[in-house]
Tab-separated table of C-alpha atoms in Angstrom:
chain	number	residue	atom	x	y	z
A	1	MET	CA	-14.168	-4.623	-2.166
A	2	SER	CA	-10.967	-2.790	-3.068
A	3	VAL	CA	-7.755	-4.556	-2.117
A	4	LEU	CA	-4.149	-3.433	-2.326
A	5	GLU	CA	-1.876	-6.463	-2.605
A	6	VAL	CA	1.578	-5.920	-1.140
A	7	THR	CA	4.116	-8.624	-1.901
A	8	VAL	CA	7.603	-9.169	-0.538
A	9	GLY	CA	10.218	-11.220	-2.353
A	10	VAL	CA	8.037	-12.283	-5.282
A	11	PRO	CA	10.187	-12.675	-8.405
A	12	VAL	CA	9.436	-10.390	-11.335
A	13	GLU	CA	8.771	-13.459	-13.475
A	14	LYS	CA	5.843	-14.427	-11.223
A	15	LYS	CA	4.384	-10.920	-11.537
A	16	MET	CA	4.800	-11.096	-15.318
A	17	GLU	CA	2.853	-14.392	-15.409
A	18	HIS	CA	-0.066	-12.635	-13.690
A	19	PHE	CA	0.161	-9.712	-16.112
A	20	SER	CA	0.355	-12.041	-19.151
A	21	ALA	CA	-2.734	-13.966	-18.055
A	22	ALA	CA	-4.688	-10.722	-17.576
A	23	LEU	CA	-3.519	-9.395	-20.941
A	24	GLN	CA	-4.478	-12.632	-22.688
A	25	ALA	CA	-7.954	-12.543	-21.122
A	26	ALA	CA	-8.432	-8.924	-22.202
A	27	MET	CA	-7.293	-9.700	-25.753
A	28	GLU	CA	-9.836	-12.534	-25.881
A	29	GLY	CA	-12.570	-10.159	-24.729
A	30	ARG	CA	-12.979	-11.768	-21.315
A	31	ALA	CA	-13.590	-9.526	-18.337
A	32	THR	CA	-10.717	-9.164	-15.901
A	33	ALA	CA	-10.899	-7.931	-12.351
A	34	PRO	CA	-8.737	-4.889	-11.619
A	35	HIS	CA	-5.554	-5.650	-9.709
A	36	PHE	CA	-3.747	-3.142	-7.537
A	37	GLY	CA	-0.410	-4.215	-6.194
A	38	VAL	CA	3.018	-3.101	-5.103
A	39	GLY	CA	6.039	-5.261	-4.517
A	40	PHE	CA	9.175	-5.141	-2.426
A	41	ALA	CA	12.374	-7.031	-3.134
A	42	ASN	CA	12.924	-8.005	0.500
A	43	MET	CA	11.753	-7.462	4.079
A	44	ALA	CA	14.275	-4.666	4.644
A	45	GLN	CA	12.750	-2.604	1.838
A	46	PHE	CA	9.236	-3.410	3.065
A	47	GLY	CA	10.176	-2.394	6.625
A	48	ASP	CA	11.617	0.917	5.416
A	49	VAL	CA	8.228	1.853	3.968
A	50	PHE	CA	5.811	0.166	6.377
A	51	THR	CA	7.105	1.262	9.750
A	52	PRO	CA	4.962	0.721	12.865
A	53	LYS	CA	4.142	4.463	12.956
A	54	ARG	CA	2.981	4.346	9.336
A	55	TRP	CA	0.742	1.329	10.013
A	56	GLU	CA	-0.722	3.278	12.925
A	57	LEU	CA	-1.294	6.217	10.578
A	58	VAL	CA	-3.052	4.000	8.007
A	59	GLU	CA	-5.318	2.455	10.647
A	60	ALA	CA	-6.226	5.837	12.169
A	61	LEU	CA	-6.903	7.372	8.772
A	62	LYS	CA	-9.091	4.468	7.653
A	63	ALA	CA	-11.067	4.655	10.895
A	64	SER	CA	-11.576	8.423	10.706
A	65	GLY	CA	-12.085	8.977	6.985
A	66	PRO	CA	-10.492	11.832	5.011
A	67	LEU	CA	-8.512	14.339	7.089
A	68	SER	CA	-6.083	17.157	6.534
A	69	ILE	CA	-2.515	16.236	7.408
A	70	TYR	CA	-2.693	18.704	10.286
A	71	ALA	CA	-5.827	17.044	11.698
A	72	LEU	CA	-4.257	13.614	11.229
A	73	ALA	CA	-1.099	14.679	13.084
A	74	LYS	CA	-3.220	16.063	15.900
A	75	ARG	CA	-5.290	12.852	16.086
A	76	LEU	CA	-2.096	10.768	16.236
A	77	GLY	CA	-0.388	13.087	18.731
A	78	ARG	CA	2.584	13.425	16.391
A	79	HIS	CA	4.528	16.336	14.936
A	80	TYR	CA	3.085	17.672	11.658
A	81	ARG	CA	6.412	17.413	9.792
A	82	ASN	CA	6.794	13.707	10.613
A	83	VAL	CA	3.217	12.902	9.624
A	84	HIS	CA	3.636	14.890	6.394
A	85	LYS	CA	6.752	12.847	5.560
A	86	ASP	CA	4.937	9.577	6.294
A	87	VAL	CA	1.940	10.621	4.192
A	88	GLY	CA	4.252	11.394	1.267
A	89	ALA	CA	5.946	8.007	1.509
A	90	LEU	CA	2.643	6.137	1.720
A	91	MET	CA	1.245	8.065	-1.243
A	92	GLU	CA	4.259	6.998	-3.320
A	93	TRP	CA	3.371	3.363	-2.593
A	94	MET	CA	-0.382	3.832	-3.358
A	95	VAL	CA	-1.426	3.170	0.248
A	96	ILE	CA	-3.160	6.518	0.711
A	97	GLU	CA	-4.496	9.164	-1.661
A	98	LYS	CA	-5.421	12.831	-1.541
A	99	ASP	CA	-8.883	14.103	-2.505
A	100	ALA	CA	-9.803	17.345	-4.304
A	101	ASP	CA	-10.018	19.189	-0.962
A	102	GLY	CA	-6.450	18.187	-0.047
A	103	HIS	CA	-7.564	15.649	2.551
A	104	VAL	CA	-5.781	12.318	2.706
A	105	PHE	CA	-7.612	8.996	2.917
A	106	VAL	CA	-7.132	5.244	2.600
A	107	PRO	CA	-8.927	4.089	-0.573
A	108	TRP	CA	-8.644	0.390	0.291
A	109	ASP	CA	-10.989	-1.882	2.186
A	110	GLU	CA	-8.092	-4.252	2.760
A	111	ILE	CA	-4.312	-4.309	2.446
A	112	ASP	CA	-3.151	-7.858	1.826
A	113	VAL	CA	0.535	-8.377	2.655
A	114	ARG	CA	2.065	-11.555	1.264
A	115	LEU	CA	5.465	-12.989	2.070
A	116	PRO	CA	6.043	-16.305	0.321
A	117	LEU	CA	8.288	-18.574	2.342
A	118	LYS	CA	10.992	-20.486	0.500
A	119	ARG	CA	11.086	-24.229	0.900
A	120	ASN	CA	14.293	-26.017	1.725
A	121	ALA	CA	15.475	-28.582	-0.762
A	122	ALA	CA	14.837	-32.113	0.497
């Protein structure tokens, strides 16, 4: 199963701990599972990328399989230019990819969005 992990508000130090553990395992010759992830500093940045229309696009594209941007826009009932812009943004964040025929698709079986909640001091 391929999973894209999207995190919001996770400190860089926490990400570096994960990377260090994977590097150490690799240096010791132990197998490591591939990790695909993107991170956002805060909910505002996350919301700028993952708008409701873009989530709709991701869901429709995953359900249909690879499509041209034109066919995707038609399926969504949206203007081509807007869908093209959304596809470009989602490609930048590794959410969708383009195949050799120029069709876009969602390579993930799951997109796991994580927002750690801060605890109040007691």
